[in-house]
Every structure is written in C-alpha cells, then in structure tokens.
PDB file of C-alpha atoms in Angstrom:
ATOM      1  CA  MET E   1       0.001   0.002  -0.004  1.00  0.00           C
ATOM      2  CA  ALA E   2       2.820   2.405   0.883  1.00  0.00           C
ATOM      3  CA  THR E   3       4.377   1.718  -2.531  1.00  0.00           C
ATOM      4  CA  SER E   4       1.062   2.497  -4.216  1.00  0.00           C
ATOM      5  CA  ILE E   5       0.750   5.794  -2.357  1.00  0.00           C
ATOM      6  CA  ARG E   6       4.309   6.780  -3.281  1.00  0.00           C
ATOM      7  CA  ARG E   7       3.612   5.896  -6.905  1.00  0.00           C
ATOM      8  CA  ARG E   8       0.477   8.077  -7.006  1.00  0.00           C
ATOM      9  CA  THR E   9       2.267  10.949  -5.253  1.00  0.00           C
ATOM     10  CA  GLY E  10       5.205  10.739  -7.650  1.00  0.00           C
ATOM     11  CA  ARG E  11       2.864  10.672 -10.661  1.00  0.00           C
ATOM     12  CA  LYS E  12       0.992  13.752  -9.416  1.00  0.00           C
ATOM     13  CA  ALA E  13       4.259  15.623  -8.863  1.00  0.00           C
ATOM     14  CA  ALA E  14       5.474  14.709 -12.345  1.00  0.00           C
ATOM     15  CA  LEU E  15       2.197  15.889 -13.870  1.00  0.00           C
ATOM     16  CA  ASN E  16       2.437  19.190 -11.983  1.00  0.00           C
ATOM     17  CA  LEU E  17       5.977  19.770 -13.228  1.00  0.00           C
ATOM     18  CA  ALA E  18       5.091  18.805 -16.802  1.00  0.00           C
ATOM     19  CA  MET E  19       2.044  21.079 -16.791  1.00  0.00           C
ATOM     20  CA  TYR E  20       4.039  24.057 -15.612  1.00  0.00           C
ATOM     21  CA  VAL E  21       6.761  23.427 -18.203  1.00  0.00           C
ATOM     22  CA  LEU E  22       4.114  23.297 -20.928  1.00  0.00           C
ATOM     23  CA  CYS E  23       2.700  26.611 -19.719  1.00  0.00           C
ATOM     24  CA  LEU E  24       6.126  28.253 -19.878  1.00  0.00           C
ATOM     25  CA  LEU E  25       6.784  26.884 -23.356  1.00  0.00           C
ATOM     26  CA  SER E  26       3.398  28.146 -24.516  1.00  0.00           C
ATOM     27  CA  ALA E  27       4.084  31.553 -22.947  1.00  0.00           C
ATOM     28  CA  TYR E  28       7.294  31.817 -24.948  1.00  0.00           C
ATOM     29  CA  GLY E  29       5.277  31.467 -28.142  1.00  0.00           C
ATOM     30  CA  LEU E  30       5.743  27.820 -29.059  1.00  0.00           C
ATOM     31  CA  GLY E  31       2.367  27.510 -30.698  1.00  0.00           C
ATOM     32  CA  PHE E  32       2.411  23.788 -31.359  1.00  0.00           C
ATOM     33  CA  TYR E  33       1.061  23.349 -27.805  1.00  0.00           C
ATOM     34  CA  SER E  34      -2.556  23.791 -28.790  1.00  0.00           C
ATOM     35  CA  ARG E  35      -5.216  25.074 -26.447  1.00  0.00           C
ATOM     36  CA  ASN E  36      -7.094  21.794 -26.547  1.00  0.00           C
ATOM     37  CA  PHE E  37      -3.934  19.860 -25.736  1.00  0.00           C
ATOM     38  CA  LEU E  38      -3.259  22.049 -22.679  1.00  0.00           C
ATOM     39  CA  LEU E  39      -6.823  21.621 -21.466  1.00  0.00           C
ATOM     40  CA  GLU E  40      -6.695  17.862 -21.910  1.00  0.00           C
ATOM     41  CA  PHE E  41      -3.453  17.820 -19.961  1.00  0.00           C
ATOM     42  CA  ALA E  42      -5.082  19.965 -17.273  1.00  0.00           C
ATOM     43  CA  LYS E  43      -7.894  17.444 -16.961  1.00  0.00           C
ATOM     44  CA  ALA E  44      -5.346  14.634 -16.547  1.00  0.00           C
ATOM     45  CA  LEU E  45      -3.639  16.678 -13.832  1.00  0.00           C
ATOM     46  CA  ASP E  46      -6.837  17.553 -11.988  1.00  0.00           C
ATOM     47  CA  PRO E  47      -9.663  15.156 -12.990  1.00  0.00           C
ATOM     48  CA  THR E  48     -11.970  16.499 -10.249  1.00  0.00           C
ATOM     49  CA  VAL E  49     -12.410  19.777 -12.139  1.00  0.00           C
ATOM     50  CA  GLU E  50     -14.691  20.075 -15.136  1.00  0.00           C
ATOM     51  CA  PHE E  51     -12.854  22.030 -17.838  1.00  0.00           C
ATOM     52  CA  LYS E  52     -14.933  23.179 -20.766  1.00  0.00           C
ATOM     53  CA  LEU E  53     -13.387  23.273 -24.228  1.00  0.00           C
ATOM     54  CA  LEU E  54     -14.888  26.633 -25.040  1.00  0.00           C
ATOM     55  CA  GLN E  55     -15.160  28.133 -28.476  1.00  0.00           C
ATOM     56  CA  THR E  56     -13.584  31.498 -29.240  1.00  0.00           C
ATOM     57  CA  LYS E  57     -17.066  33.001 -29.362  1.00  0.00           C
ATOM     58  CA  LYS E  58     -20.035  31.772 -27.415  1.00  0.00           C
ATOM     59  CA  SER E  59     -23.333  31.473 -29.173  1.00  0.00           C
ATOM     60  CA  SER E  60     -25.769  34.266 -28.435  1.00  0.00           C
ATOM     61  CA  SER E  61     -28.215  31.779 -26.896  1.00  0.00           C
ATOM     62  CA  SER E  62     -25.720  30.968 -24.111  1.00  0.00           C
ATOM     63  CA  MET E  63     -25.200  34.620 -23.169  1.00  0.00           C
ATOM     64  CA  PRO E  64     -27.640  36.661 -21.076  1.00  0.00           C
ATOM     65  CA  GLU E  65     -29.485  39.398 -22.906  1.00  0.00           C
ATOM     66  CA  ARG E  66     -27.481  42.641 -23.028  1.00  0.00           C
ATOM     67  CA  TRP E  67     -24.496  40.939 -21.373  1.00  0.00           C
ATOM     68  CA  GLU E  68     -22.217  43.590 -22.887  1.00  0.00           C
ATOM     69  CA  ARG E  69     -23.624  46.095 -20.369  1.00  0.00           C
ATOM     70  CA  TYR E  70     -23.675  43.927 -17.272  1.00  0.00           C
ATOM     71  CA  SER E  71     -22.176  45.417 -14.099  1.00  0.00           C
ATOM     72  CA  PHE E  72     -20.168  43.426 -11.550  1.00  0.00           C
ATOM     73  CA  ASP E  73     -23.314  42.962  -9.473  1.00  0.00           C
ATOM     74  CA  GLN E  74     -25.368  41.796 -12.455  1.00  0.00           C
ATOM     75  CA  ILE E  75     -22.721  39.231 -13.427  1.00  0.00           C
ATOM     76  CA  TYR E  76     -22.590  38.155  -9.776  1.00  0.00           C
ATOM     77  CA  ASP E  77     -26.354  37.652  -9.721  1.00  0.00           C
ATOM     78  CA  HIS E  78     -26.423  35.952 -13.138  1.00  0.00           C
ATOM     79  CA  TYR E  79     -24.001  33.264 -11.951  1.00  0.00           C
ATOM     80  CA  GLU E  80     -25.634  33.075  -8.493  1.00  0.00           C
ATOM     81  CA  CYS E  81     -22.249  33.646  -6.876  1.00  0.00           C
ATOM     82  CA  LYS E  82     -23.472  34.452  -3.365  1.00  0.00           C
ATOM     83  CA  ALA E  83     -23.557  30.808  -2.259  1.00  0.00           C
ATOM     84  CA  GLN E  84     -20.018  30.218  -3.519  1.00  0.00           C
ATOM     85  CA  ALA E  85     -18.747  33.408  -1.881  1.00  0.00           C
ATOM     86  CA  GLU E  86     -20.137  32.250   1.472  1.00  0.00           C
ATOM     87  CA  ASP E  87     -18.777  28.703   1.101  1.00  0.00           C
ATOM     88  CA  LYS E  88     -15.791  28.477   3.454  1.00  0.00           C
ATOM     89  CA  SER E  89     -14.899  25.001   2.233  1.00  0.00           C
ATOM     90  CA  LYS E  90     -14.179  25.875  -1.413  1.00  0.00           C
ATOM     91  CA  PRO E  91     -10.648  24.695  -2.219  1.00  0.00           C
ATOM     92  CA  ILE E  92      -7.614  26.738  -3.126  1.00  0.00           C
ATOM     93  CA  PRO E  93      -7.271  26.749  -6.932  1.00  0.00           C
ATOM     94  CA  SER E  94      -4.949  24.086  -8.307  1.00  0.00           C
ATOM     95  CA  LEU E  95      -2.081  24.712 -10.704  1.00  0.00           C
ATOM     96  CA  ALA E  96      -4.279  23.423 -13.525  1.00  0.00           C
ATOM     97  CA  GLN E  97      -6.976  25.985 -12.716  1.00  0.00           C
ATOM     98  CA  TRP E  98      -4.555  28.918 -12.599  1.00  0.00           C
ATOM     99  CA  LEU E  99      -3.088  27.847 -15.940  1.00  0.00           C
ATOM    100  CA  PHE E 100      -6.572  27.502 -17.409  1.00  0.00           C
ATOM    101  CA  LEU E 101      -7.379  31.092 -16.374  1.00  0.00           C
ATOM    102  CA  ARG E 102      -4.136  32.330 -17.907  1.00  0.00           C
ATOM    103  CA  ASN E 103      -4.873  30.479 -21.124  1.00  0.00           C
ATOM    104  CA  GLN E 104      -8.363  32.009 -21.289  1.00  0.00           C
ATOM    105  CA  TYR E 105      -6.940  35.495 -20.739  1.00  0.00           C
ATOM    106  CA  LYS E 106      -4.473  34.921 -23.550  1.00  0.00           C
ATOM    107  CA  GLU E 107      -7.238  33.581 -25.806  1.00  0.00           C
ATOM    108  CA  PHE E 108      -9.937  36.165 -25.129  1.00  0.00           C
ATOM    109  CA  VAL E 109      -8.097  39.322 -24.061  1.00  0.00           C
ATOM    110  CA  ASP E 110      -4.436  39.562 -25.066  1.00  0.00           C
ATOM    111  CA  ASP E 111      -2.780  36.931 -27.241  1.00  0.00           C
ATOM    112  CA  THR E 112       0.601  38.709 -26.965  1.00  0.00           C
ATOM    113  CA  ILE E 113       0.989  38.300 -23.198  1.00  0.00           C
ATOM    114  CA  SER E 114       3.720  35.984 -21.860  1.00  0.00           C
ATOM    115  CA  PHE E 115       3.331  34.281 -18.514  1.00  0.00           C
ATOM    116  CA  ASP E 116       6.990  33.385 -18.258  1.00  0.00           C
ATOM    117  CA  ASP E 117       7.568  33.797 -14.512  1.00  0.00           C
ATOM    118  CA  PRO E 118       9.585  30.854 -13.110  1.00  0.00           C
ATOM    119  CA  ILE E 119       7.494  31.008  -9.922  1.00  0.00           C
ATOM    120  CA  PRO E 120       4.273  28.989 -10.372  1.00  0.00           C
ATOM    121  CA  PRO E 121       0.977  30.789  -9.597  1.00  0.00           C
ATOM    122  CA  THR E 122       0.357  28.392  -6.700  1.00  0.00           C
ATOM    123  CA  MET E 123       3.316  30.074  -4.962  1.00  0.00           C
ATOM    124  CA  GLY E 124       2.646  33.644  -6.128  1.00  0.00           C
ATOM    125  CA  TYR E 125       5.149  35.303  -8.447  1.00  0.00           C
ATOM    126  CA  SER E 126       8.754  36.548  -8.555  1.00  0.00           C
ATOM    127  CA  TYR E 127       8.862  38.997  -5.669  1.00  0.00           C
ATOM    128  CA  ASP E 128      12.309  40.293  -6.630  1.00  0.00           C
ATOM    129  CA  GLU E 129      15.047  39.916  -9.238  1.00  0.00           C
ATOM    130  CA  SER E 130      16.311  36.805  -7.474  1.00  0.00           C
ATOM    131  CA  HIS E 131      12.917  35.174  -8.081  1.00  0.00           C
ATOM    132  CA  ASN E 132      12.099  34.787  -4.409  1.00  0.00           C
ATOM    133  CA  THR E 133       8.436  34.207  -3.625  1.00  0.00           C
ATOM    134  CA  PRO E 134       6.391  36.924  -1.892  1.00  0.00           C
ATOM    135  CA  PRO E 135       6.153  36.745   1.914  1.00  0.00           C
ATOM    136  CA  PHE E 136       2.870  34.853   1.962  1.00  0.00           C
ATOM    137  CA  TYR E 137       1.323  31.467   1.202  1.00  0.00           C
ATOM    138  CA  ALA E 138      -2.220  30.284   0.544  1.00  0.00           C
ATOM    139  CA  LYS E 139      -4.112  28.276   3.139  1.00  0.00           C
ATOM    140  CA  LEU E 140      -7.631  26.939   3.590  1.00  0.00           C
ATOM    141  CA  ASP E 141      -8.883  27.682   7.085  1.00  0.00           C
ATOM    142  CA  PRO E 142     -11.963  25.670   8.134  1.00  0.00           C
ATOM    143  CA  GLU E 143     -13.597  28.767   9.677  1.00  0.00           C
ATOM    144  CA  ARG E 144     -12.364  31.626   7.468  1.00  0.00           C
ATOM    145  CA  GLY E 145     -12.012  29.813   4.151  1.00  0.00           C
ATOM    146  CA  ARG E 146      -9.272  30.580   1.631  1.00  0.00           C
ATOM    147  CA  GLY E 147      -6.736  33.245   2.502  1.00  0.00           C
ATOM    148  CA  LEU E 148      -3.139  34.450   2.480  1.00  0.00           C
ATOM    149  CA  TYR E 149      -0.850  33.990   5.467  1.00  0.00           C
ATOM    150  CA  ALA E 150       2.573  35.443   6.266  1.00  0.00           C
ATOM    151  CA  SER E 151       5.358  32.996   5.477  1.00  0.00           C
ATOM    152  CA  ARG E 152       7.723  34.916   7.783  1.00  0.00           C
ATOM    153  CA  ASN E 153       7.700  37.892  10.118  1.00  0.00           C
ATOM    154  CA  ILE E 154       6.924  41.065   8.167  1.00  0.00           C
ATOM    155  CA  LYS E 155       7.983  44.494   9.412  1.00  0.00           C
ATOM    156  CA  ARG E 156       5.775  47.587   9.382  1.00  0.00           C
ATOM    157  CA  LEU E 157       5.987  49.482   6.036  1.00  0.00           C
ATOM    158  CA  GLU E 158       7.504  46.467   4.273  1.00  0.00           C
ATOM    159  CA  VAL E 159       6.084  45.709   0.825  1.00  0.00           C
ATOM    160  CA  VAL E 160       3.903  42.627   1.120  1.00  0.00           C
ATOM    161  CA  HIS E 161       2.458  42.484  -2.390  1.00  0.00           C
ATOM    162  CA  HIS E 162       3.357  44.612  -5.374  1.00  0.00           C
ATOM    163  CA  TRP E 163       2.225  45.328  -8.893  1.00  0.00           C
ATOM    164  CA  SER E 164       5.000  44.705 -11.389  1.00  0.00           C
ATOM    165  CA  GLY E 165       3.542  42.920 -14.356  1.00  0.00           C
ATOM    166  CA  HIS E 166       2.208  39.968 -12.373  1.00  0.00           C
ATOM    167  CA  ASP E 167      -1.350  41.265 -12.521  1.00  0.00           C
ATOM    168  CA  VAL E 168      -3.239  41.454 -15.797  1.00  0.00           C
ATOM    169  CA  THR E 169      -5.435  44.323 -16.955  1.00  0.00           C
ATOM    170  CA  PHE E 170      -8.408  44.576 -19.260  1.00  0.00           C
ATOM    171  CA  PRO E 171      -8.501  47.266 -21.961  1.00  0.00           C
ATOM    172  CA  ASP E 172     -12.192  47.900 -21.283  1.00  0.00           C
ATOM    173  CA  ALA E 173     -15.226  46.498 -19.484  1.00  0.00           C
ATOM    174  CA  TYR E 174     -16.296  44.627 -22.620  1.00  0.00           C
ATOM    175  CA  ALA E 175     -13.066  42.600 -22.615  1.00  0.00           C
ATOM    176  CA  PHE E 176     -13.553  41.768 -18.931  1.00  0.00           C
ATOM    177  CA  ARG E 177     -17.119  40.584 -19.504  1.00  0.00           C
ATOM    178  CA  GLN E 178     -16.072  38.488 -22.493  1.00  0.00           C
ATOM    179  CA  PHE E 179     -13.337  36.859 -20.388  1.00  0.00           C
ATOM    180  CA  VAL E 180     -15.736  36.121 -17.531  1.00  0.00           C
ATOM    181  CA  TYR E 181     -18.323  34.562 -19.840  1.00  0.00           C
ATOM    182  CA  SER E 182     -15.654  32.271 -21.307  1.00  0.00           C
ATOM    183  CA  LEU E 183     -15.243  30.574 -17.920  1.00  0.00           C
ATOM    184  CA  PRO E 184     -17.077  27.787 -16.092  1.00  0.00           C
ATOM    185  CA  LYS E 185     -19.481  29.112 -13.474  1.00  0.00           C
ATOM    186  CA  ARG E 186     -17.312  28.637 -10.374  1.00  0.00           C
ATOM    187  CA  MET E 187     -14.290  30.230 -12.028  1.00  0.00           C
ATOM    188  CA  ALA E 188     -16.421  33.133 -13.248  1.00  0.00           C
ATOM    189  CA  CYS E 189     -17.597  33.750  -9.678  1.00  0.00           C
ATOM    190  CA  ASP E 190     -14.012  33.688  -8.435  1.00  0.00           C
ATOM    191  CA  VAL E 191     -12.902  36.216 -11.056  1.00  0.00           C
ATOM    192  CA  VAL E 192     -15.749  38.603 -10.269  1.00  0.00           C
ATOM    193  CA  ASP E 193     -14.802  38.341  -6.594  1.00  0.00           C
ATOM    194  CA  TRP E 194     -11.068  38.841  -7.204  1.00  0.00           C
ATOM    195  CA  ALA E 195     -11.080  41.630  -9.805  1.00  0.00           C
ATOM    196  CA  TRP E 196     -10.561  45.237  -8.741  1.00  0.00           C
ATOM    197  CA  SER E 197      -9.985  48.610 -10.383  1.00  0.00           C
ATOM    198  CA  ARG E 198      -7.093  51.032  -9.993  1.00  0.00           C
ATOM    199  CA  LYS E 199      -5.923  54.281 -11.532  1.00  0.00           C
ATOM    200  CA  ILE E 200      -2.861  54.095 -13.756  1.00  0.00           C
ATOM    201  CA  SER E 201      -1.711  57.684 -13.198  1.00  0.00           C
ATOM    202  CA  GLY E 202      -2.956  60.653 -11.181  1.00  0.00           C
ATOM    203  CA  ASP E 203      -6.289  61.229  -9.488  1.00  0.00           C
ATOM    204  CA  ASN E 204      -7.835  62.169 -12.828  1.00  0.00           C
ATOM    205  CA  GLY E 205      -6.297  59.263 -14.731  1.00  0.00           C
ATOM    206  CA  PRO E 206      -8.348  56.394 -16.175  1.00  0.00           C
ATOM    207  CA  GLU E 207      -9.229  53.357 -14.122  1.00  0.00           C
ATOM    208  CA  VAL E 208      -8.527  49.856 -15.388  1.00  0.00           C
ATOM    209  CA  ILE E 209      -9.865  46.499 -14.237  1.00  0.00           C
ATOM    210  CA  CYS E 210      -7.095  44.315 -12.796  1.00  0.00           C
ATOM    211  CA  LEU E 211      -6.763  40.662 -11.867  1.00  0.00           C
ATOM    212  CA  SER E 212      -4.053  38.589 -10.218  1.00  0.00           C
ATOM    213  CA  ILE E 213      -3.960  35.141 -11.807  1.00  0.00           C
ATOM    214  CA  ASN E 214      -2.049  33.657  -8.883  1.00  0.00           C
ATOM    215  CA  ILE E 215      -2.588  33.167  -5.148  1.00  0.00           C
ATOM    216  CA  ALA E 216      -2.375  36.943  -4.500  1.00  0.00           C
ATOM    217  CA  SER E 217      -6.069  36.984  -5.460  1.00  0.00           C
ATOM    218  CA  LEU E 218      -6.848  35.092  -2.255  1.00  0.00           C
ATOM    219  CA  MET E 219      -6.054  38.093  -0.025  1.00  0.00           C
ATOM    220  CA  ASN E 220      -9.135  38.757   2.084  1.00  0.00           C
ATOM    221  CA  SER E 221     -10.651  41.941   3.438  1.00  0.00           C
ATOM    222  CA  GLY E 222     -10.523  42.608   7.164  1.00  0.00           C
ATOM    223  CA  ASP E 223     -13.746  43.045   9.109  1.00  0.00           C
ATOM    224  CA  GLY E 224     -12.607  46.367  10.541  1.00  0.00           C
ATOM    225  CA  PRO E 225      -9.640  48.755  10.946  1.00  0.00           C
ATOM    226  CA  GLY E 226      -8.248  46.593  13.738  1.00  0.00           C
ATOM    227  CA  GLU E 227      -7.939  43.549  11.460  1.00  0.00           C
ATOM    228  CA  VAL E 228      -6.449  45.262   8.401  1.00  0.00           C
ATOM    229  CA  ASN E 229      -2.662  44.864   8.341  1.00  0.00           C
ATOM    230  CA  VAL E 230      -1.754  45.749   4.726  1.00  0.00           C
ATOM    231  CA  SER E 231      -2.876  48.672   2.595  1.00  0.00           C
ATOM    232  CA  ILE E 232      -1.999  50.840  -0.381  1.00  0.00           C
ATOM    233  CA  ASN E 233      -0.907  54.427   0.249  1.00  0.00           C
ATOM    234  CA  SER E 234      -2.646  56.032  -2.749  1.00  0.00           C
ATOM    235  CA  SER E 235      -5.143  55.268  -5.512  1.00  0.00           C
ATOM    236  CA  THR E 236      -2.240  54.782  -7.959  1.00  0.00           C
ATOM    237  CA  SER E 237       0.032  52.811  -5.636  1.00  0.00           C
ATOM    238  CA  ASP E 238       1.871  49.803  -7.067  1.00  0.00           C
ATOM    239  CA  SER E 239       2.270  48.132  -3.681  1.00  0.00           C
ATOM    240  CA  PHE E 240       0.523  46.898  -0.574  1.00  0.00           C
ATOM    241  CA  PHE E 241       2.485  47.887   2.544  1.00  0.00           C
ATOM    242  CA  ALA E 242       2.321  46.365   6.016  1.00  0.00           C
ATOM    243  CA  THR E 243       0.526  48.859   8.266  1.00  0.00           C
ATOM    244  CA  ARG E 244       2.028  47.190  11.345  1.00  0.00           C
ATOM    245  CA  ASN E 245       4.334  44.317  12.206  1.00  0.00           C
ATOM    246  CA  ILE E 246       2.818  41.034  11.017  1.00  0.00           C
ATOM    247  CA  GLY E 247       3.752  37.746  12.689  1.00  0.00           C
ATOM    248  CA  LYS E 248       4.597  34.555  10.824  1.00  0.00           C
ATOM    249  CA  ASP E 249       1.463  32.560   9.922  1.00  0.00           C
ATOM    250  CA  GLU E 250      -0.826  35.553  10.626  1.00  0.00           C
ATOM    251  CA  GLU E 251      -3.498  36.138   7.987  1.00  0.00           C
ATOM    252  CA  ILE E 252      -2.815  39.044   5.635  1.00  0.00           C
ATOM    253  CA  LEU E 253      -5.855  41.304   5.400  1.00  0.00           C
ATOM    254  CA  THR E 254      -6.566  44.508   3.541  1.00  0.00           C
ATOM    255  CA  HIS E 255      -9.587  46.709   2.890  1.00  0.00           C
ATOM    256  CA  PHE E 256     -11.421  46.304  -0.406  1.00  0.00           C
ATOM    257  CA  VAL E 257     -14.124  48.641  -1.612  1.00  0.00           C
ATOM    258  CA  ARG E 258     -16.122  47.715  -4.726  1.00  0.00           C
ATOM    259  CA  THR E 259     -17.421  50.703  -6.639  1.00  0.00           C
TER     260      THR E 259
END
C-alpha cells in the first residue's frame, strides 16, 4: 500500500511539473502546444475539475441578454455567486486551474501576453530579481475559508504584495465581460470576486480592471480597521504595505471597496 501511495504521489508531482513546463513553453510562443492539448493535460492533472473546451465566441443563446452592459453585481447575480462566496470550504485553486485562467486570458483578451515567470501561480510570483516568492502562502482555514498567510515575520511598512507585471489588466469592461463569460461558473464567480480597479496615473487618470492570476487573489478583506494589516498608500500605488508588524502565519488582510 505504501508503494502504491508513493507511486500516485510521484505521478501527481510529475504531472504538476510537466504542466508548468508546458505553460512556460506556450508563454514563450511555441504555438504547437494547442489550447485543446493544454486543457486535456489539465484534466489529466486535476480530474476532479470540469474544464470546458470553449469556443472562441459563445453562441448568443448561451449569453444573457445585453451581457455587454452587465455590471459586476449583475454578473454576480447571473451566476448566483453568493452561495459560492459564502462557502468556506471551497478549495484553493490548483495549478491546472490557474493555468486555465491564464490560457483564457491569452485567448480572449491579449494573445501577446507571456506568462513566463519561473514562480508557479500556486506560490505567487517573482517577488524580486532573485525570483524569491512573496512573503505569503495560501491556506484553507476551516472557519475563514481561503486566505493568504505570512510565510515569515513582516515588518511595518515592508512591501507585502506589489504590482510589477504579475497582474493582468483589461482594456475595457467589454473585454472583462467576455473573459468572464468564457469561464465555467465557479471560475467566473471567483474572477468577479477577485477583480478590482485602480488608476494608472494621477487622481484624474483612467481606471482599469485588474486581476491577479495567482494566489495573491486570495487576499481577504478585514472586518474592521483593527484587522487590516496591509494597505496601499494612494489610488495609484503599485504596492501593498504592512501597516504594522505582522507575525509569521498571521493572515494578511486589507480593505477592499467595490465601486
């Protein structure tokens, strides 16, 4: 039995490594890794998840009427996301799921983007030039659900999470809606929950919709000022700073406002 368990564990690890290598090769523009092949490989890696082989354009009958004008709240209601949002047992996304989201973004939003970070999305992204991971990890807490936790002690004013090409943007709301409607229901609900908007430059600058396609999206909002321990310092900030000292294994919490 022990041999069987080791064999299954080794096979899963090999599949994870192979899947990530395929993603990097695809990101570098080696087009012979077709979308269908990647999705089939993703299903082999994570057979518990239902991946849909979606067409580039959905038929009009599968889209809600006037979907091009739907707000965040209308998309949320259309997919009946409230139950999922309140489900504290929903699992942390697997490597296959993160790669699926990246593939869909490349297919529906920006086919020139390259996800060539050596750090897999299940560990975050390259926090610095030495490709260290950010100072957090994802964990499923039975009471609080999915979240980010400090992987080490973090000092006040230290950068906890930063914007440096690891988050994707959408050129307009239409592109965001098209991306969301290309996804299975549970993934669509996650994306609507994770997406946020920020200004690119100045108080009068345009706002863009942003999304982290890695575990940074699992950062939760604190219930009050006393719980919040990371925050941005302006509407155009590239970074989340620690507002106080954060202990190892403490949950990282910020304050999100949906407009």
